[in-house]
PDB file of C-alpha atoms in Angstrom:
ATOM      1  CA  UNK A  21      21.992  30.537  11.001  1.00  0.00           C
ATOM      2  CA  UNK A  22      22.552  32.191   8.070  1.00  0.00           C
ATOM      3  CA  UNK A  23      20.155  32.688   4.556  1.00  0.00           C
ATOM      4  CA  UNK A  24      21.945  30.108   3.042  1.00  0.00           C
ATOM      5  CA  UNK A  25      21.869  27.472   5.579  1.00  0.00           C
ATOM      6  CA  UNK A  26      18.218  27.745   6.069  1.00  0.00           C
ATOM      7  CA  UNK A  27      17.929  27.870   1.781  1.00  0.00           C
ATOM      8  CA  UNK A  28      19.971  24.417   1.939  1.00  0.00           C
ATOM      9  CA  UNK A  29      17.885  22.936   5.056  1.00  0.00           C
ATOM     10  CA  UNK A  30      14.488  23.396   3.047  1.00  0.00           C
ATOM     11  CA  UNK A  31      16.204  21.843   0.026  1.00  0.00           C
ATOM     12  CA  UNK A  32      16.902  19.111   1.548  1.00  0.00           C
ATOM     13  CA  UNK A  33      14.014  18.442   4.252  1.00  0.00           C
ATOM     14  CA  UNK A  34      11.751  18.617   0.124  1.00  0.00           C
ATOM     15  CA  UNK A  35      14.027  15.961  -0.839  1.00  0.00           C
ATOM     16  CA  UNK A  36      13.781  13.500   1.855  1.00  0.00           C
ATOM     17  CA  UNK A  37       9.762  14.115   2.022  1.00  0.00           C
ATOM     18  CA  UNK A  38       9.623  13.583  -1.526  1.00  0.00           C
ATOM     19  CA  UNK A  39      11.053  10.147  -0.766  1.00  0.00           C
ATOM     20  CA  UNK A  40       9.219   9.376   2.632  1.00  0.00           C
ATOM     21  CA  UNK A  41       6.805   6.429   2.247  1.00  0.00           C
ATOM     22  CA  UNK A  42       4.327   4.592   4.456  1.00  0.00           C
ATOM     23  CA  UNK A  43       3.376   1.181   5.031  1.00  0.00           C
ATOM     24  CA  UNK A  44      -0.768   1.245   4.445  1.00  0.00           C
ATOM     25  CA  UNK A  45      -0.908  -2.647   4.460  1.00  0.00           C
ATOM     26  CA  UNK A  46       1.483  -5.543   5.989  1.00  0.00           C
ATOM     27  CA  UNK A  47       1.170  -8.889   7.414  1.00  0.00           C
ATOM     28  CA  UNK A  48       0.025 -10.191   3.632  1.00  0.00           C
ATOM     29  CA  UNK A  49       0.554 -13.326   1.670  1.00  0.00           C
ATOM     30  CA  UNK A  50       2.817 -12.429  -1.274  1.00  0.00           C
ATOM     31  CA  UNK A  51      -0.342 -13.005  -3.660  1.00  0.00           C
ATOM     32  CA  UNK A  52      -2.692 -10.494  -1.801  1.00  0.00           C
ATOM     33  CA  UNK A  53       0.092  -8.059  -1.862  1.00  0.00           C
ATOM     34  CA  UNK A  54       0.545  -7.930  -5.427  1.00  0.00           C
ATOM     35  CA  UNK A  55      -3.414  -7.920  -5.968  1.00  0.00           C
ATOM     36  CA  UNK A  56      -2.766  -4.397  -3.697  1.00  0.00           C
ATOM     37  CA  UNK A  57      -0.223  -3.296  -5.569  1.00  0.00           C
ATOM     38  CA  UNK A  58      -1.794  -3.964  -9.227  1.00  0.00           C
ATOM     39  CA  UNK A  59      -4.845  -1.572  -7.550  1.00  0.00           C
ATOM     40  CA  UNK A  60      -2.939   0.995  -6.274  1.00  0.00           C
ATOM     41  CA  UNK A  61      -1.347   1.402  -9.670  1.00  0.00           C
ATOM     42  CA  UNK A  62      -4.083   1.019 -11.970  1.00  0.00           C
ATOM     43  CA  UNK A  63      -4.674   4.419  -9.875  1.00  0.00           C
ATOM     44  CA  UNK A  64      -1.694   6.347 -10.398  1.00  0.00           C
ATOM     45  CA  UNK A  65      -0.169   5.467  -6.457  1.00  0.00           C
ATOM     46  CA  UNK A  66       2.884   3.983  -6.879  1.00  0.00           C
ATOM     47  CA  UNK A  67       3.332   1.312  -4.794  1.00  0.00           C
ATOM     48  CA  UNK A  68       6.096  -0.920  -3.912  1.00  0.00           C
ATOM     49  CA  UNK A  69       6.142  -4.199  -1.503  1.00  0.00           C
ATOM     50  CA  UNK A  70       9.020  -5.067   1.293  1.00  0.00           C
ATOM     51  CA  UNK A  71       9.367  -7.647   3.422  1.00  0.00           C
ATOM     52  CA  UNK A  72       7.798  -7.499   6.713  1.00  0.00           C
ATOM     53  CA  UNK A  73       8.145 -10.820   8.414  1.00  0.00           C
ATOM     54  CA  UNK A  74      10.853 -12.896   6.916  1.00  0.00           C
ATOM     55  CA  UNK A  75      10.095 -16.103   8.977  1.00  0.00           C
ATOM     56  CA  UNK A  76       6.395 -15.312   8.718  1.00  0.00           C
ATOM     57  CA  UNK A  77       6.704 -15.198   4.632  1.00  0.00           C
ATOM     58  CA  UNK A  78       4.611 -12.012   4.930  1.00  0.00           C
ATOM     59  CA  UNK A  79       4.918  -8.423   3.319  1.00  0.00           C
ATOM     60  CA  UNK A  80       3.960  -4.990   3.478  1.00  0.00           C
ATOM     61  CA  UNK A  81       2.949  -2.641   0.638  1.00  0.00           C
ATOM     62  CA  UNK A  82       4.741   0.719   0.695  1.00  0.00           C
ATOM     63  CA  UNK A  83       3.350   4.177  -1.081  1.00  0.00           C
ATOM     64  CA  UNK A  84       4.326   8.017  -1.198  1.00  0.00           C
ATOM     65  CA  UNK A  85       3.001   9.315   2.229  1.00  0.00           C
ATOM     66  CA  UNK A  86       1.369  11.969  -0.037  1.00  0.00           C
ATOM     67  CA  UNK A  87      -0.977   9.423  -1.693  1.00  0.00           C
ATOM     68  CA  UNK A  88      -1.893   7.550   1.248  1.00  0.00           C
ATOM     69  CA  UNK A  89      -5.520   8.978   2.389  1.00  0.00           C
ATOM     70  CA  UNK A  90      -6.118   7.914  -1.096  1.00  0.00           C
ATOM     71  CA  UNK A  91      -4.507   4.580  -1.319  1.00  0.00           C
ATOM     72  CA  UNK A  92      -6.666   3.181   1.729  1.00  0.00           C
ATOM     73  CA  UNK A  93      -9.696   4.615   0.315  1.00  0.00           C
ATOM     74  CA  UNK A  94      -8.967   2.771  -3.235  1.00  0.00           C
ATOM     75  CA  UNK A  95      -7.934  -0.284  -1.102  1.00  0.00           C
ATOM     76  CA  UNK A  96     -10.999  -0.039   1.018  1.00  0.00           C
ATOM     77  CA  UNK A  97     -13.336   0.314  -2.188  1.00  0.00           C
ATOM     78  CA  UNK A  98     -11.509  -3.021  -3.406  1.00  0.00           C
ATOM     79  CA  UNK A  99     -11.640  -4.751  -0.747  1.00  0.00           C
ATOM     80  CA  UNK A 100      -8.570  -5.365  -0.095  1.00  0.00           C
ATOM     81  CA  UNK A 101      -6.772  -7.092   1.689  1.00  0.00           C
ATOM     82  CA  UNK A 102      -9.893  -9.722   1.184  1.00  0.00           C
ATOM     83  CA  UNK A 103     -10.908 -11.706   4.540  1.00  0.00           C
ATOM     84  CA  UNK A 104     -12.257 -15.043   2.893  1.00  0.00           C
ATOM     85  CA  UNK A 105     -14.031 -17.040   5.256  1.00  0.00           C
ATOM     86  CA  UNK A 106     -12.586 -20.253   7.265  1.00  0.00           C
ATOM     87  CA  UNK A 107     -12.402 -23.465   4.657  1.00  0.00           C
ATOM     88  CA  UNK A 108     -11.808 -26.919   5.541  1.00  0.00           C
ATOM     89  CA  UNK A 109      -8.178 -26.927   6.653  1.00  0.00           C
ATOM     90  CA  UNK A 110      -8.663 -23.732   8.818  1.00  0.00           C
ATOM     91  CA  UNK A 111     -11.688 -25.562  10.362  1.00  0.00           C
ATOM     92  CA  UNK A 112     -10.239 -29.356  10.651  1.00  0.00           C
ATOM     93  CA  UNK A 113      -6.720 -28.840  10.455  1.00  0.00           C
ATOM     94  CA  UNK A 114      -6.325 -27.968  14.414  1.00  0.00           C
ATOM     95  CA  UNK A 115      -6.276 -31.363  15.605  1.00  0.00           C
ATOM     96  CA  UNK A 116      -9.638 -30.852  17.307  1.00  0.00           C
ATOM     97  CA  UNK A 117     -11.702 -33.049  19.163  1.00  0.00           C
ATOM     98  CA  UNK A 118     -15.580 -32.761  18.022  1.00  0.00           C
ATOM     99  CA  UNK A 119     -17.372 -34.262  20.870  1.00  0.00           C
ATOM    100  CA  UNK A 120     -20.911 -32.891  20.132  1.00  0.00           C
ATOM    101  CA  UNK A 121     -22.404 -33.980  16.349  1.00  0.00           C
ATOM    102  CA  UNK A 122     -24.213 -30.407  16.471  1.00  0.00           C
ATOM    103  CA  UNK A 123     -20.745 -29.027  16.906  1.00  0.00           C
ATOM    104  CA  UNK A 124     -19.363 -31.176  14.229  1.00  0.00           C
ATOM    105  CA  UNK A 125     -22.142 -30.453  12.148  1.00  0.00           C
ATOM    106  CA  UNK A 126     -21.951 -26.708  12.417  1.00  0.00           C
ATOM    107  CA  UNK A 127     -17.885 -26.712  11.842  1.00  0.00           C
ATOM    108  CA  UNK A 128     -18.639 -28.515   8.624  1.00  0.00           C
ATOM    109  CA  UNK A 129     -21.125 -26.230   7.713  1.00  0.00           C
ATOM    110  CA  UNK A 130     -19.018 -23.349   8.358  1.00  0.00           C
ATOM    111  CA  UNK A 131     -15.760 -24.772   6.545  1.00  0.00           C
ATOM    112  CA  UNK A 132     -18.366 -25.668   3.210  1.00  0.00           C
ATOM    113  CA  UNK A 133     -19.273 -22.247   2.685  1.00  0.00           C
ATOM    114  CA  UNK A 134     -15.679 -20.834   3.418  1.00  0.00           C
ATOM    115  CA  UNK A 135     -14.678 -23.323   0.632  1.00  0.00           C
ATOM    116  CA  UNK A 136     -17.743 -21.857  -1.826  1.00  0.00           C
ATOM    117  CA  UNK A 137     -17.069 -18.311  -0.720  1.00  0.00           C
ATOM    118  CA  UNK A 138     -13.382 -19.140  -1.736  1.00  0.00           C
ATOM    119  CA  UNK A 139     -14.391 -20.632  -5.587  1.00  0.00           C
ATOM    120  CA  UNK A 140     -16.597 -17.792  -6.439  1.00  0.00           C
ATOM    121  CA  UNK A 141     -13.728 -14.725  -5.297  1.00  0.00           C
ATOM    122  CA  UNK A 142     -11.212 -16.661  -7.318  1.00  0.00           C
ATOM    123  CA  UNK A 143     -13.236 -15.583 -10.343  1.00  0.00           C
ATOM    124  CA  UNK A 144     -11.534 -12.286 -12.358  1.00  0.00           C
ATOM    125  CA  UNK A 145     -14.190  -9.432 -11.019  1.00  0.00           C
ATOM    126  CA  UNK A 146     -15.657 -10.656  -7.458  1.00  0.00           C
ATOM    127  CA  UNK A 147     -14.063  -8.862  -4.769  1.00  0.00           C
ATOM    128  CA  UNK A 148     -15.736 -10.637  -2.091  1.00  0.00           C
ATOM    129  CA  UNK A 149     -18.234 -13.435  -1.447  1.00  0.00           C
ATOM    130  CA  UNK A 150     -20.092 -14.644   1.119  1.00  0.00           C
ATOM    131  CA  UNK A 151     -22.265 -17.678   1.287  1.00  0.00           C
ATOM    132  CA  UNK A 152     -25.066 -19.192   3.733  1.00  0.00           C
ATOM    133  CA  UNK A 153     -26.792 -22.668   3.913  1.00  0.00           C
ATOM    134  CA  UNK A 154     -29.759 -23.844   5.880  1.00  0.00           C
ATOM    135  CA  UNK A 155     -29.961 -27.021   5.762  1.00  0.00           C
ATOM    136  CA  UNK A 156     -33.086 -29.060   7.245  1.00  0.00           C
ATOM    137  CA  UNK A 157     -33.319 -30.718  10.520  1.00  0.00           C
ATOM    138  CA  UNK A 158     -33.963 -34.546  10.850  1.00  0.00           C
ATOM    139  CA  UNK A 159     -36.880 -35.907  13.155  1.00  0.00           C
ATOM    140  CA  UNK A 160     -36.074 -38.332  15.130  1.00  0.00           C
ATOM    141  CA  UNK A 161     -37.638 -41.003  12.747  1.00  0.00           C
ATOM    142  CA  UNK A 162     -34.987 -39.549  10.658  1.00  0.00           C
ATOM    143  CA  UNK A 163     -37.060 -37.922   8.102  1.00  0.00           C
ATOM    144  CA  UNK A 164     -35.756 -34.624   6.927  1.00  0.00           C
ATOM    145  CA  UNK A 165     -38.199 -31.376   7.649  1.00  0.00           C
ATOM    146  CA  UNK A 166     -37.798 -29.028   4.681  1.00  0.00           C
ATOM    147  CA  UNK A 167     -35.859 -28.274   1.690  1.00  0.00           C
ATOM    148  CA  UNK A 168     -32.062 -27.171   1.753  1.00  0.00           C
ATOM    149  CA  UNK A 169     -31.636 -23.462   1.096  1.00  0.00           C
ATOM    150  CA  UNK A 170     -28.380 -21.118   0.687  1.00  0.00           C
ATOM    151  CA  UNK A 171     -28.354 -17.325  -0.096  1.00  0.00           C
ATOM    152  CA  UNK A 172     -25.121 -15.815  -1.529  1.00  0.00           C
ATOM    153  CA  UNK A 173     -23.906 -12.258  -1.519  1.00  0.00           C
ATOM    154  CA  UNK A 174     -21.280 -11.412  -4.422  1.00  0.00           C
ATOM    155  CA  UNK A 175     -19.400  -7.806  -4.019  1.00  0.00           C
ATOM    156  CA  UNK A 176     -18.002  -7.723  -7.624  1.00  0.00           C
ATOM    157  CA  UNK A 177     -16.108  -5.032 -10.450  1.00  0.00           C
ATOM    158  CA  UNK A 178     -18.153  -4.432 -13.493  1.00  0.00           C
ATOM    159  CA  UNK A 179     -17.042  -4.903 -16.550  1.00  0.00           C
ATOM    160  CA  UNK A 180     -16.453  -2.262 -19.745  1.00  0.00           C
ATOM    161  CA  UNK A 181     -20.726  -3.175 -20.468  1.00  0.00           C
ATOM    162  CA  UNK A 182     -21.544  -2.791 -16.701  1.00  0.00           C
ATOM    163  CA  UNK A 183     -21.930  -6.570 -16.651  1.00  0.00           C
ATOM    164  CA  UNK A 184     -20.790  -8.628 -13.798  1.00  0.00           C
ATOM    165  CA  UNK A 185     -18.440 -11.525 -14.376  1.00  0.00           C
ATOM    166  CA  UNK A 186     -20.926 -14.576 -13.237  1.00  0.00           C
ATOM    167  CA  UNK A 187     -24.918 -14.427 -13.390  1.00  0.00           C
ATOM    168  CA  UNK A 188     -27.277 -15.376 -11.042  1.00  0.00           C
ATOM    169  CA  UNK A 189     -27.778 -18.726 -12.635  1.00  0.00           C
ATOM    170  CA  UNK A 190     -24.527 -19.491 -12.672  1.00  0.00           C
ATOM    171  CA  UNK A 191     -23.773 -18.939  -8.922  1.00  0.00           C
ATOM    172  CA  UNK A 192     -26.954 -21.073  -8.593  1.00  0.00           C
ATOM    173  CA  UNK A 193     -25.732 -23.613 -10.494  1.00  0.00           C
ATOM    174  CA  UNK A 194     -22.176 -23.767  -8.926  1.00  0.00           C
ATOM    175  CA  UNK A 195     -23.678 -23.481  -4.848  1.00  0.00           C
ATOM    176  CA  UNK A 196     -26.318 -26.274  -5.459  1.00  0.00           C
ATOM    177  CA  UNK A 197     -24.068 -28.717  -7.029  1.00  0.00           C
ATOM    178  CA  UNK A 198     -21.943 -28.405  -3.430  1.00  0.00           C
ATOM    179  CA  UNK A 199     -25.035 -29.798  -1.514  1.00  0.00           C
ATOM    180  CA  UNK A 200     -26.956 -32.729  -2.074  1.00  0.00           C
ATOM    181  CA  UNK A 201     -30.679 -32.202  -2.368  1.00  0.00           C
ATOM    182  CA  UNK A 202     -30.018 -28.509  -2.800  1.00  0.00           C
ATOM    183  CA  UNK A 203     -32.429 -27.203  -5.915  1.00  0.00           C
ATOM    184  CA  UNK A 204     -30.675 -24.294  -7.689  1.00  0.00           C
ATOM    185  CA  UNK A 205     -34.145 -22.123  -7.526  1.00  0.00           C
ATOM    186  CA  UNK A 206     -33.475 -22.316  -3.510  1.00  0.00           C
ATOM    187  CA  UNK A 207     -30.393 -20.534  -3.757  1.00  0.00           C
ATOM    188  CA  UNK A 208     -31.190 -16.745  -3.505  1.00  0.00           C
ATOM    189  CA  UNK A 209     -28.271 -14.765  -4.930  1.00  0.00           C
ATOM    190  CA  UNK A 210     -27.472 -10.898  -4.379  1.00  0.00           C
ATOM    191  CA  UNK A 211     -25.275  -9.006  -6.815  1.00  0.00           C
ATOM    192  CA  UNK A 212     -23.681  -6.041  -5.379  1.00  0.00           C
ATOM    193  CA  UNK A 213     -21.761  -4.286  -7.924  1.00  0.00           C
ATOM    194  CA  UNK A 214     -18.191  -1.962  -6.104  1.00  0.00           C
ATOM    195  CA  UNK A 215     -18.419   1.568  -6.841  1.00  0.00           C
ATOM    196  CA  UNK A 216     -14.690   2.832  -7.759  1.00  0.00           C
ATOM    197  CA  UNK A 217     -13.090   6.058  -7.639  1.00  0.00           C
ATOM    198  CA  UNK A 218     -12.355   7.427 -11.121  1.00  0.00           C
ATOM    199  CA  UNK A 219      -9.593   6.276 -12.491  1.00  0.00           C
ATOM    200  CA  UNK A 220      -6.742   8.594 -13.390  1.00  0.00           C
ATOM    201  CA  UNK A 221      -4.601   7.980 -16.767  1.00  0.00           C
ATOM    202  CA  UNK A 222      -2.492   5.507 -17.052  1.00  0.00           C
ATOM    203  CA  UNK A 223       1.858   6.216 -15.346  1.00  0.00           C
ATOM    204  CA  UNK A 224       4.279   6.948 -17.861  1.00  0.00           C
ATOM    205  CA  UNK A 225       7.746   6.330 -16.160  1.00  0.00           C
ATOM    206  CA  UNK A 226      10.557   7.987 -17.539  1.00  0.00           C
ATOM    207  CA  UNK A 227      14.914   8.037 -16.340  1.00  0.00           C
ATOM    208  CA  UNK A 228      16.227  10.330 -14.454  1.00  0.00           C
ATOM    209  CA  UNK A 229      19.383   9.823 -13.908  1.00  0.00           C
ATOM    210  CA  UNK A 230      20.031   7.025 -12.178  1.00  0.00           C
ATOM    211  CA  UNK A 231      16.150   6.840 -10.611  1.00  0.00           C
ATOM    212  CA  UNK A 232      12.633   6.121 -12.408  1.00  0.00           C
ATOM    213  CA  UNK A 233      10.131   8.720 -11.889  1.00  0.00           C
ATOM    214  CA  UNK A 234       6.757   9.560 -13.324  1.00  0.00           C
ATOM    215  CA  UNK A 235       6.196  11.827 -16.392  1.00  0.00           C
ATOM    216  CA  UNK A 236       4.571  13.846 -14.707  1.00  0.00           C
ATOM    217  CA  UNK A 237       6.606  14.482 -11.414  1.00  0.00           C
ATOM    218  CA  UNK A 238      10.016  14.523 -14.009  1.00  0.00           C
ATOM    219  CA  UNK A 239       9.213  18.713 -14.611  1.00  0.00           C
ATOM    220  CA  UNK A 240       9.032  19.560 -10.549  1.00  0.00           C
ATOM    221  CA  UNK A 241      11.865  17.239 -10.430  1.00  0.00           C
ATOM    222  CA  UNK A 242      14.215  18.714 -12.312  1.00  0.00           C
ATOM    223  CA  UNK A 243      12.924  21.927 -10.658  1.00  0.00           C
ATOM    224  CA  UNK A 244      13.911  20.654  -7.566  1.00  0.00           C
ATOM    225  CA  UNK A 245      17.746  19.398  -8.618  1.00  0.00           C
ATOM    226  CA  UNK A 246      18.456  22.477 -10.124  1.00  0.00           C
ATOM    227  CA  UNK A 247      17.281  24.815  -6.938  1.00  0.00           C
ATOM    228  CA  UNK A 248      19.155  22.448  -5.064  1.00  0.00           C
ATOM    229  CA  UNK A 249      22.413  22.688  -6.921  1.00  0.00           C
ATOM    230  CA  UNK A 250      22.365  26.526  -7.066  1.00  0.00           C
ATOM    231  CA  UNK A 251      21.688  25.961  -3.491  1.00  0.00           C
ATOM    232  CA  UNK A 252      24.930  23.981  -3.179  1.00  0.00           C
ATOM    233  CA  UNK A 253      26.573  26.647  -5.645  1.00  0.00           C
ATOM    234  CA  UNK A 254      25.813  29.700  -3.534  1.00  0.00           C
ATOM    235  CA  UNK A 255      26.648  27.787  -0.361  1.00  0.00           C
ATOM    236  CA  UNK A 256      29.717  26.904  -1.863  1.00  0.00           C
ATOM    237  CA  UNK A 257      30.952  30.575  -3.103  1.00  0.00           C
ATOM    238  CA  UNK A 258      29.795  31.607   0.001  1.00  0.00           C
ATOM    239  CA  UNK A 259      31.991  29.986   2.154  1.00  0.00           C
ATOM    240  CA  UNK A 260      35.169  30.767  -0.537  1.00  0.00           C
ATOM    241  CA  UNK A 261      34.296  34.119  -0.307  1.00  0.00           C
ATOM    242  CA  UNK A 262      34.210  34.049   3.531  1.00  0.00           C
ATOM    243  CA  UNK A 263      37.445  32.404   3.598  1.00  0.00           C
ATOM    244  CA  UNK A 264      39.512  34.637   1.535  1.00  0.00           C
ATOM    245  CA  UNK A 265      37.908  37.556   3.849  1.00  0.00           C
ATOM    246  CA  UNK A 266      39.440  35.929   6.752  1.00  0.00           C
ATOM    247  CA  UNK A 267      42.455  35.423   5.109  1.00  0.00           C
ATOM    248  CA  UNK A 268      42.767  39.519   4.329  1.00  0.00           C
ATOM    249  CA  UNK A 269      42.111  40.297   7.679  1.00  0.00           C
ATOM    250  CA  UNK A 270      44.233  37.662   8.960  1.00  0.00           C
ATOM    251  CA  UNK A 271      47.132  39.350   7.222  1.00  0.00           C
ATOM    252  CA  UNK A 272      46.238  42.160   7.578  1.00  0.00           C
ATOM    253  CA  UNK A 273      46.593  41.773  11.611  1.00  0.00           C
ATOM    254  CA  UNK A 274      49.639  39.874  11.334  1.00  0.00           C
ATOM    255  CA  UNK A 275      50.905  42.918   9.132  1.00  0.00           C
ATOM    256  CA  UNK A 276      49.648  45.182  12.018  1.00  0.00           C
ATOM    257  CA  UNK A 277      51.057  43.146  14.880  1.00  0.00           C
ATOM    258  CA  UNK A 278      54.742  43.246  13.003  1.00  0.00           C
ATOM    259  CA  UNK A 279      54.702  46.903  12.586  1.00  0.00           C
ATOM    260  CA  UNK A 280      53.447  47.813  16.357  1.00  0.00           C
ATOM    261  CA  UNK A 281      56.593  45.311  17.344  1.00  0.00           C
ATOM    262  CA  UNK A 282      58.758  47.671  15.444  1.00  0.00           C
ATOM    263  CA  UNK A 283      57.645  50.353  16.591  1.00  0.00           C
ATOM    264  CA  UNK A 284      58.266  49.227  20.053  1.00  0.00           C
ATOM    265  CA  UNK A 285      62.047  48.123  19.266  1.00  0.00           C
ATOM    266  CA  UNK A 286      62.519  51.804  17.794  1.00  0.00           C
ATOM    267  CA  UNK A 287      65.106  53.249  20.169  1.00  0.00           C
ATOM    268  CA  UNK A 288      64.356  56.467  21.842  1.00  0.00           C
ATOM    269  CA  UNK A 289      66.540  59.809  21.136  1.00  0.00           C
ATOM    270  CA  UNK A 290      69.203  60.713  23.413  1.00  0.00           C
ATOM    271  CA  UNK A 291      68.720  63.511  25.147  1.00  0.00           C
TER     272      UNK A 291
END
């Protein structure tokens, strides 16, 4: 293999790494994988989503296989995808036949706080929430032993003050009004708030050519085109010159091979 093949098989191998990407999430909604997406770029990873299970209605989010050790670790600091608990029609929506009232009882519970957990992530700022009730047991005179009690733990993004998007009294407020007989003071909250990698600046995408790169990558890139088209250029007068060599020596033999014929047909002397 000569210089210039090898020169044109590294120029080549840079571009299609350059444009090799890897799936670091699939099998999401549509709506989680644009809350993916938005992270990933409000860090400087571009990402981009594909179809990954047409019938399914389910997607995958794509990013430069360069950026990926840091796209799951800004993924994993958000949370994302988020795994919300089980709600109502994930817990009653089966078909299922509740033979035991404990068992009822403890599917209801279970779908209640999915559905609680479920209202306080849909608030701008909580990446996750999870939510617990203990509720009191009744005697079998059927008085009620106890007060009702819930504890909530909120994973949320601070704000530009450091503030978190809900207070404690709020989340009180919201949980208690879900069970009867629940006081708000019984609900002890936890407020945990997501440390996030620094964020870079903000993508500036600019044309080139017929693609969209970033402002940054647009210098290396033209770097690149330009080592690639000498590449093509030398290859290129490399082969002409190679071919009018073999055309010289090509008549240059026939030229030989005509004037040892002659030679041959050259009568000899008498003698």
């Amino acid at each position: 293999m000569t210089r210039t093949a090898r020169l044109l098989g590294l120029a080549l191998a840079a571009i299609a790494a350059a444009g090799c990407q890897t799936a670091v999430l699939n099998g999401l909604s549509e709506q989680d994988t644009n809350h993916a997406i938005a992270a990933l770029q409000r860090h400087g990873i571009t990402a981009s989503k594909e179809p990954d299970n047409p019938e399914a209605r389910t997607w995958k989010v794509l990013v430069p296989s360069r950026d990926t050790p840091k796209a799951w670790t800004i993924l994993q600091q958000y949370r994302l995808p988020a795994q919300p608990g089980r709600r109502f029609q994930d817990v009653f929506g089966k078909n299922k036949l509740v033979v035991a009232p404990i068992e009822e009882k403890a599917l209801f519970l279970e779908a209640l706080q999915g559905e609680i957990g479920h209202t306080l992530e849909s608030v701008s700022g909580i990446v996750s929430a999870r939510v617990h009730f203990a509720l009191p047991e009744t005697d079998l005179a059927g008085q009620t032993r106890g007060e009702a009690k819930a504890s909530v733990m909120l994973e949320y993004h601070p704000d530009a003050s450091s503030q978190s998007p809900l207070r404690p009294d709020e989340v009180q407020r919201l949980v208690a009004s879900a069970v009867s007989d629940l006081k708000p003071d019984n609900v002890s909250v936890i407020m945990k708030p997501v440390e996030l990698v620094e964020s870079q600046q903000s993508v500036n995408w600019v044309a080139f050519g017929p693609i969209i790169v970033a402002e940054q990558s647009l210098a290396p890139m033209k770097l690149l085109t330009v080592g690639v088209v000498l590449v093509f250029v030398v290859l290129g007068a490399s082969l002409y010159w190679n071919g009018r060599v073999m055309n010289d020596l090509r008549f240059q033999l026939q030229a030989a091979q005509r004037q040892a014929r002659a030679i041959q047909k050259t009568p000899k002397p008498a003698a």
